[in-house]
Coordinates of N, CA and C in Angstrom, one line a residue:
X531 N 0.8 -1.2 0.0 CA 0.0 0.0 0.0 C 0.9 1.3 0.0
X532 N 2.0 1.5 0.9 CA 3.1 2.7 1.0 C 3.3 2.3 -0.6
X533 N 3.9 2.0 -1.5 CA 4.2 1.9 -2.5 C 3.0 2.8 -3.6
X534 N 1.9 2.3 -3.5 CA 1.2 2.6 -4.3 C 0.6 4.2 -3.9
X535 N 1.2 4.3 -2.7 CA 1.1 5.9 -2.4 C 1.8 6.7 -2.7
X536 N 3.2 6.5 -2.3 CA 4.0 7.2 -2.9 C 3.9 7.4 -4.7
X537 N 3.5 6.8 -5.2 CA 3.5 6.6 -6.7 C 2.2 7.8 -6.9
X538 N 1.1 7.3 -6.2 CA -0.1 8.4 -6.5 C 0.2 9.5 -6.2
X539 N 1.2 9.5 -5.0 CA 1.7 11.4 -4.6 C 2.6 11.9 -5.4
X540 N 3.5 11.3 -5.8 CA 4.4 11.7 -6.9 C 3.9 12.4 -8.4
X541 N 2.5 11.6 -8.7 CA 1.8 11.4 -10.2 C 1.2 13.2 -9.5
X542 N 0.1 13.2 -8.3 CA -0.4 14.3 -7.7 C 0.7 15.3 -7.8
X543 N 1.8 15.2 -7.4 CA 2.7 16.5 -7.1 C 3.2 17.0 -8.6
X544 N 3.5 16.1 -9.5 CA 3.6 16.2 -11.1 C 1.9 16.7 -11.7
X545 N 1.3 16.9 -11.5 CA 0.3 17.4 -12.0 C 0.0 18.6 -11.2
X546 N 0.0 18.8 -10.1 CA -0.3 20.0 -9.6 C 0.7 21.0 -9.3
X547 N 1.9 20.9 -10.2 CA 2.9 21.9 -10.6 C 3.5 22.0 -11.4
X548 N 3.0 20.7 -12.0 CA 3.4 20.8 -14.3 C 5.4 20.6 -14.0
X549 N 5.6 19.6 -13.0 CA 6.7 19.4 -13.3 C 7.1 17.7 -13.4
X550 N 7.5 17.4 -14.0 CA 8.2 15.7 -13.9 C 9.4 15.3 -12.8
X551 N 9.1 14.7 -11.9 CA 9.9 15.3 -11.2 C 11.1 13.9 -11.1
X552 N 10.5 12.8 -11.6 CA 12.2 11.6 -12.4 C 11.8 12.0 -13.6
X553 N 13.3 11.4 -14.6 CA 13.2 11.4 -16.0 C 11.8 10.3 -16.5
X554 N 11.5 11.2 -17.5 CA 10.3 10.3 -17.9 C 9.9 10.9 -19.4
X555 N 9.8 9.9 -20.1 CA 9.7 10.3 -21.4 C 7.9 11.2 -21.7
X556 N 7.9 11.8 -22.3 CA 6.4 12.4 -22.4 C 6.4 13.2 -23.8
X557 N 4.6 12.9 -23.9 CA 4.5 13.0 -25.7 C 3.1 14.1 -25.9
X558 N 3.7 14.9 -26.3 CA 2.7 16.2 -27.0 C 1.9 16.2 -28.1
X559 N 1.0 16.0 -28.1 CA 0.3 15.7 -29.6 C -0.3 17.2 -29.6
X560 N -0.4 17.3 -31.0 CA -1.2 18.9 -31.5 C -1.8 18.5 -33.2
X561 N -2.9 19.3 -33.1 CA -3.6 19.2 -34.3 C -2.7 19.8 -36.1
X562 N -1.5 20.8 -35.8 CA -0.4 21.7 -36.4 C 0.1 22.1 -35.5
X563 N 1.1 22.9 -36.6 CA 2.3 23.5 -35.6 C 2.0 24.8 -35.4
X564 N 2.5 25.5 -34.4 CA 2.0 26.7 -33.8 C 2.3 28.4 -35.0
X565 N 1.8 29.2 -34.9 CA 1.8 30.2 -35.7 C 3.3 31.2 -35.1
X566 N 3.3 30.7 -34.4 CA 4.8 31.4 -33.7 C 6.3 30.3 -34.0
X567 N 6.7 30.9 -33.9 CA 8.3 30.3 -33.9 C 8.4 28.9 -32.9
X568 N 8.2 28.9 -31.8 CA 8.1 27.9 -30.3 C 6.6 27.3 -30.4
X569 N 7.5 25.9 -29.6 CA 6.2 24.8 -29.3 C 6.3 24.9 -27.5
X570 N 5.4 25.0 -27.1 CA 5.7 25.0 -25.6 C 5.2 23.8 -25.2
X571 N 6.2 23.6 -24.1 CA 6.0 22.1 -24.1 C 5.3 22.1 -22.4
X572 N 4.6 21.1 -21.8 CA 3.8 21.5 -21.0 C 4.3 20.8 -19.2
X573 N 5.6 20.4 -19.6 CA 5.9 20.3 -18.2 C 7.5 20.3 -18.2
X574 N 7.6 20.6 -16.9 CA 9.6 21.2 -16.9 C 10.2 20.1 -15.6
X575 N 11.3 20.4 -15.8 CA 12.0 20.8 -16.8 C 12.2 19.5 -17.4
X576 N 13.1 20.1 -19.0 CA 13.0 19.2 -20.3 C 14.3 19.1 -20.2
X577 N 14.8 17.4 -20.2 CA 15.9 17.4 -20.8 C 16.7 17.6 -21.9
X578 N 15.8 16.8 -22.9 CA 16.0 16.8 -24.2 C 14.7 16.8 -25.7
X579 N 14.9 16.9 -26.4 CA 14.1 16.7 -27.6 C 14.0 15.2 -28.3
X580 N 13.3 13.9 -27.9 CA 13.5 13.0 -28.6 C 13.2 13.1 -30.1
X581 N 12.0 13.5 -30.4 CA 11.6 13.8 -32.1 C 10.4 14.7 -32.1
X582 N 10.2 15.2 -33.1 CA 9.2 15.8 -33.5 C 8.3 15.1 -35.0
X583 N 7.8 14.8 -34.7 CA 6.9 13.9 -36.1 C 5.9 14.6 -36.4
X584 N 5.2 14.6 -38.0 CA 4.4 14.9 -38.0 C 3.5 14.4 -39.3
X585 N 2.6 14.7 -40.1 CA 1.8 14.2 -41.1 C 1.8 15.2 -42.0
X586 N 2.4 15.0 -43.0 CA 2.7 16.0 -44.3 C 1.1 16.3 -44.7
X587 N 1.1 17.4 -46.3 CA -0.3 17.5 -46.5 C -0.8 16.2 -47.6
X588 N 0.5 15.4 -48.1 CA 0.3 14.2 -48.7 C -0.1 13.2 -47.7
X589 N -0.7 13.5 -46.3 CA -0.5 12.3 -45.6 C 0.2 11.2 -44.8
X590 N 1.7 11.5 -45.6 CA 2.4 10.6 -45.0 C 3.6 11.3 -43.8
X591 N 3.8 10.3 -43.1 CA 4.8 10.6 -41.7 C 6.0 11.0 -42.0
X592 N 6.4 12.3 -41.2 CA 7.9 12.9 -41.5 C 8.2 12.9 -40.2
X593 N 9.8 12.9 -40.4 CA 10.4 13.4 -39.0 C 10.8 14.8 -39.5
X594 N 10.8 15.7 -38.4 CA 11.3 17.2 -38.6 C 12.7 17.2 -38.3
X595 N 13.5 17.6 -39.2 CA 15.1 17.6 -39.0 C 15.4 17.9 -37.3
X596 N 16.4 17.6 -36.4 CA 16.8 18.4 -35.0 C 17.6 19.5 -35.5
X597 N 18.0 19.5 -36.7 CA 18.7 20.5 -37.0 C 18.1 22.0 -37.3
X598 N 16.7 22.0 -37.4 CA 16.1 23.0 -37.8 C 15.5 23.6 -36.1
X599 N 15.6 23.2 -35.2 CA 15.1 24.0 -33.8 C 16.0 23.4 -33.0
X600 N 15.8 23.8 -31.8 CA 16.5 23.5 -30.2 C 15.3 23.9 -29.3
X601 N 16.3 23.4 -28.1 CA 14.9 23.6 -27.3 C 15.6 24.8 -26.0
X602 N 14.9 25.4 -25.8 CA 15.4 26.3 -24.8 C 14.9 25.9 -23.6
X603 N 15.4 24.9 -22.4 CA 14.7 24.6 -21.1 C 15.2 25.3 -20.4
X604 N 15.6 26.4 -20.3 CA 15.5 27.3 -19.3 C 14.0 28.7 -19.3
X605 N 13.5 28.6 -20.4 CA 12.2 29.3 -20.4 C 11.2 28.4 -19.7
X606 N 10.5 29.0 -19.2 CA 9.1 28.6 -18.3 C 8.2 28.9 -19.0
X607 N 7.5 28.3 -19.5 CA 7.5 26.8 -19.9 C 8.4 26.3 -20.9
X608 N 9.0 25.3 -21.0 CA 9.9 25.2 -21.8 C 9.9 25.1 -22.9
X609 N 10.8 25.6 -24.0 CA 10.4 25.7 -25.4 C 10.9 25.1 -26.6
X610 N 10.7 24.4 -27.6 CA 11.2 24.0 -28.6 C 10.9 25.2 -29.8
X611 N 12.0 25.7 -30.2 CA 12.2 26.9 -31.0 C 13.1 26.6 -32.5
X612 N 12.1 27.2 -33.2 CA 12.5 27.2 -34.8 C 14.1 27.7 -34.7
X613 N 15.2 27.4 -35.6 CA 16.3 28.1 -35.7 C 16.0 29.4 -36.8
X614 N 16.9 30.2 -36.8 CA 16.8 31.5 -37.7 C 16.6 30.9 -38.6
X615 N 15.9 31.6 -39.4 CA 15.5 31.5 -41.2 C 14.4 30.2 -41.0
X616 N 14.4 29.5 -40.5 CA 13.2 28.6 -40.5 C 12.0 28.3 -40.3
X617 N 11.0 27.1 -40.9 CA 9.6 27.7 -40.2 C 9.2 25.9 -40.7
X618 N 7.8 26.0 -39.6 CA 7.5 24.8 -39.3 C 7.0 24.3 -40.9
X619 N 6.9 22.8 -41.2 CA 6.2 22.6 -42.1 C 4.7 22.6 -42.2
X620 N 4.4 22.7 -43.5 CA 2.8 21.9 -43.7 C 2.3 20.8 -43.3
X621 N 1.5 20.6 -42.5 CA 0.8 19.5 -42.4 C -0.6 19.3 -42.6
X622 N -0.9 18.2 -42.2 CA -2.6 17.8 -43.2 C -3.6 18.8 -42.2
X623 N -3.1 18.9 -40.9 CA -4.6 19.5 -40.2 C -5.3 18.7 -39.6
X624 N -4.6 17.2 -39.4 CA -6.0 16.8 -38.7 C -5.5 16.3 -37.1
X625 N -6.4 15.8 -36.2 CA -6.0 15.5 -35.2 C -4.8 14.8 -35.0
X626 N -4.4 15.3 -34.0 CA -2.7 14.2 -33.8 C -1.6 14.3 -34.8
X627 N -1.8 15.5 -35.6 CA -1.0 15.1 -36.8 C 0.6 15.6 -36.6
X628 N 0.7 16.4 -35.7 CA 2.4 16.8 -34.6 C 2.3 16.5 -33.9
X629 N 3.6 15.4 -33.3 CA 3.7 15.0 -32.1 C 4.9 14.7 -31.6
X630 N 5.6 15.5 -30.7 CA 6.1 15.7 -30.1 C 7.2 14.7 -28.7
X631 N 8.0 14.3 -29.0 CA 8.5 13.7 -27.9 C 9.7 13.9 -27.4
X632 N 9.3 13.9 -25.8 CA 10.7 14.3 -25.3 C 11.3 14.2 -23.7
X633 N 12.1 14.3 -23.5 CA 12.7 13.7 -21.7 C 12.1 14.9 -20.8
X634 N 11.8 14.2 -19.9 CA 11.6 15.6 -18.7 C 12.1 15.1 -17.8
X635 N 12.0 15.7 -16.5 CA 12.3 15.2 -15.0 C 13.8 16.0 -14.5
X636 N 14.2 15.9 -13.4 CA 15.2 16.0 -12.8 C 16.2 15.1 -12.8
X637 N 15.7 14.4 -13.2 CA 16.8 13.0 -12.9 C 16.2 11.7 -12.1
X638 N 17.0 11.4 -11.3 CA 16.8 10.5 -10.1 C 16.1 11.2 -9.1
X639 N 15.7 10.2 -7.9 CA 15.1 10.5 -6.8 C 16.0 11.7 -6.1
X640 N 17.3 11.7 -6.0 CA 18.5 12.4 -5.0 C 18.3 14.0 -6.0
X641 N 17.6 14.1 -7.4 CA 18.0 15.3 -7.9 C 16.7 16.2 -7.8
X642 N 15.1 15.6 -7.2 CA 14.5 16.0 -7.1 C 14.5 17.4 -5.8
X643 N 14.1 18.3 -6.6 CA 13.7 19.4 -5.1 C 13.0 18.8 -4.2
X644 N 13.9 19.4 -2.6 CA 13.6 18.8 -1.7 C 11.8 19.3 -1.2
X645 N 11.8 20.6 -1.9 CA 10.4 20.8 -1.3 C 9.6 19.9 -2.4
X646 N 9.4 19.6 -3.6 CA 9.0 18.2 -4.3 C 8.4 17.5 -3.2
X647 N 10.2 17.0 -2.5 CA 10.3 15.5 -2.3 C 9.0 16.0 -0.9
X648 N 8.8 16.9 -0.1 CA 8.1 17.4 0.9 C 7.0 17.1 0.8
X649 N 6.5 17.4 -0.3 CA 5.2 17.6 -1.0 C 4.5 16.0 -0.9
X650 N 5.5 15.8 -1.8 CA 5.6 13.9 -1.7 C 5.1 13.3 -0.3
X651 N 5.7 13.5 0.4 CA 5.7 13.0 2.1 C 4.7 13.6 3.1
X652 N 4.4 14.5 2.6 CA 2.7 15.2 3.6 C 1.4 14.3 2.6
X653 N 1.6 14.4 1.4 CA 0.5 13.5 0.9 C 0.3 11.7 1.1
X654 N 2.0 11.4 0.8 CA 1.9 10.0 1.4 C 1.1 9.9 3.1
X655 N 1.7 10.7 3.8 CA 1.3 10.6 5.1 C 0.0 10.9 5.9
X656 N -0.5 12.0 5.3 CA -2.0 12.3 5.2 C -3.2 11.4 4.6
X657 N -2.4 10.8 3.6 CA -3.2 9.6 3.0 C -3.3 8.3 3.6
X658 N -2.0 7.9 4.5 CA -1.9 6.3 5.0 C -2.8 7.0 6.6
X659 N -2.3 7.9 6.9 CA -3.3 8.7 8.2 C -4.9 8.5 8.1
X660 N -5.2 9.3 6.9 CA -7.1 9.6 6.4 C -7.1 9.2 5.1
X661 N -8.2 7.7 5.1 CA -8.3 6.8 4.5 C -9.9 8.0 3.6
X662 N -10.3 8.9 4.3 CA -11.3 9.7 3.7 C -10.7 11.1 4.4
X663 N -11.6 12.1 3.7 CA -12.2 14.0 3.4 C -11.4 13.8 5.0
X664 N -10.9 14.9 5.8 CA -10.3 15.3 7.1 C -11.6 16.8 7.2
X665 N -12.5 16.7 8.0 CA -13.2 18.3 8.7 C -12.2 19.0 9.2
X666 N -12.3 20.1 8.2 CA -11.6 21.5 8.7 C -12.8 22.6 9.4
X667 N -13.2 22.6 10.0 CA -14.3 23.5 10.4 C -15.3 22.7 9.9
X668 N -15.9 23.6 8.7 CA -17.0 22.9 8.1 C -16.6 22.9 7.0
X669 N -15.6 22.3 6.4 CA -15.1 22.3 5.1 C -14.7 20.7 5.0
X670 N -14.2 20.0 4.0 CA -14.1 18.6 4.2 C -12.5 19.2 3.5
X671 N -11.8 18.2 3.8 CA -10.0 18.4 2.7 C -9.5 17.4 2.8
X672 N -9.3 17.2 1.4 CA -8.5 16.0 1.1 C -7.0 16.2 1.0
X673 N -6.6 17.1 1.3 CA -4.8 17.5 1.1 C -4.3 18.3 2.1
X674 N -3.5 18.5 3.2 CA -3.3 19.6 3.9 C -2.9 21.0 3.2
X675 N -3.1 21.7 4.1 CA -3.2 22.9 3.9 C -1.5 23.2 3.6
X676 N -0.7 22.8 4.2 CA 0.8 23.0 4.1 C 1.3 22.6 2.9
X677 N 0.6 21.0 2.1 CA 0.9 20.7 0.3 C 0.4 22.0 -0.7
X678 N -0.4 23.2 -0.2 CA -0.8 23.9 -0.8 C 0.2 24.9 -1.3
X679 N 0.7 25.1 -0.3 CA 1.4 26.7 0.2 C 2.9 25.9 -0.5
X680 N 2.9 25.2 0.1 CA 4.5 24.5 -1.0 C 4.4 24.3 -2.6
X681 N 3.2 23.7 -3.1 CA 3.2 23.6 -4.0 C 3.1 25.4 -4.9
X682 N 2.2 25.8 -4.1 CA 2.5 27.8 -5.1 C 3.7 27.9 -5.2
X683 N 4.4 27.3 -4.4 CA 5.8 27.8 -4.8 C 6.9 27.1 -5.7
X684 N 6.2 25.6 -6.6 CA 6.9 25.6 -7.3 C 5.7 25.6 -8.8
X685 N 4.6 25.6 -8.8 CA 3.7 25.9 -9.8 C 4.3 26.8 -10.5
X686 N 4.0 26.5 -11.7 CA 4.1 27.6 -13.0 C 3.1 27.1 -14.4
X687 N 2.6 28.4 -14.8 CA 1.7 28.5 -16.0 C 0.1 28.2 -14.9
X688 N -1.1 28.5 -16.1 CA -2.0 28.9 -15.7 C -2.8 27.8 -15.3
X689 N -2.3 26.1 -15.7 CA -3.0 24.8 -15.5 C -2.5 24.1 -14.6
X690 N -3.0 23.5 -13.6 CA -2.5 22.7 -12.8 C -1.9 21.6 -13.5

């Protein structure tokens, strides 16, 4: 059961601050490519760029040279950016037809932020504690008040 909590709090703490917090591969799909230069990619930090694929307007599957963008992971949110003189191709327009793959996370367990790892450890613990909702007054909570206030501080962008 500790196992399967830690895993849920980990999955919880990567969603409720858009960050990956081990390496872990993750895949962006979009309908085309964006009207600006950058693809923003939706959780940080990014180690690398695995590929960018996409669906020509003949239909068939291309890979996008790595040579024609980089990725800037030091912007928030991190970005995969056209190089000078370049621009994204045509594609067909339909669902899924760019897609995106690429490394995120920190690393290992030892390279995660320790407030992360915090985060991690008040939800495991509050969970193996209240098996249900905890009464705050008259309010019911499922999370302490303390996973809150730590996590504002490593949130970024407008979506959980």
């Amino acid at each position: 059961q500790l196992q399967q909590l830690i895993k849920a709090a980990r999955l919880k703490v990567e969603q409720d601050t858009r960050r990956a917090l081990i390496t872990q591969t993750r895949v962006l799909k979009r309908s085309s490519f964006p009207g600006k230069i950058a693809i923003e990619l939706p959780a940080a930090p990014v180690q690398s760029i695995t590929s960018i694929q996409y669906t020509d307007t003949g239909g068939s599957s291309q890979t996008f040279s790595s040579s024609l963008y980089s990725l800037d992971a030091n912007h928030t949110p991190p970005l995969v950016v056209l190089d000078y003189g370049e621009s994204w191709p045509s594609v067909r327009g339909y669902h899924n037809d760019v897609v995106v793959t690429y490394v995120a996370g920190y690393g290992t367990a030892t390279s995660v932020p320790e407030t992360a790892k915090q985060m991690v450890l008040l939800l495991v613990r509050h969970w193996f504690d209240n098996s249900s909702p905890v009464i705050v007054g008259t309010t019911a909570s499922t999370i302490p008040l303390t996973y809150d206030t730590i996590a504002a501080g490593l949130k970024w962008g407008q979506y959980p």
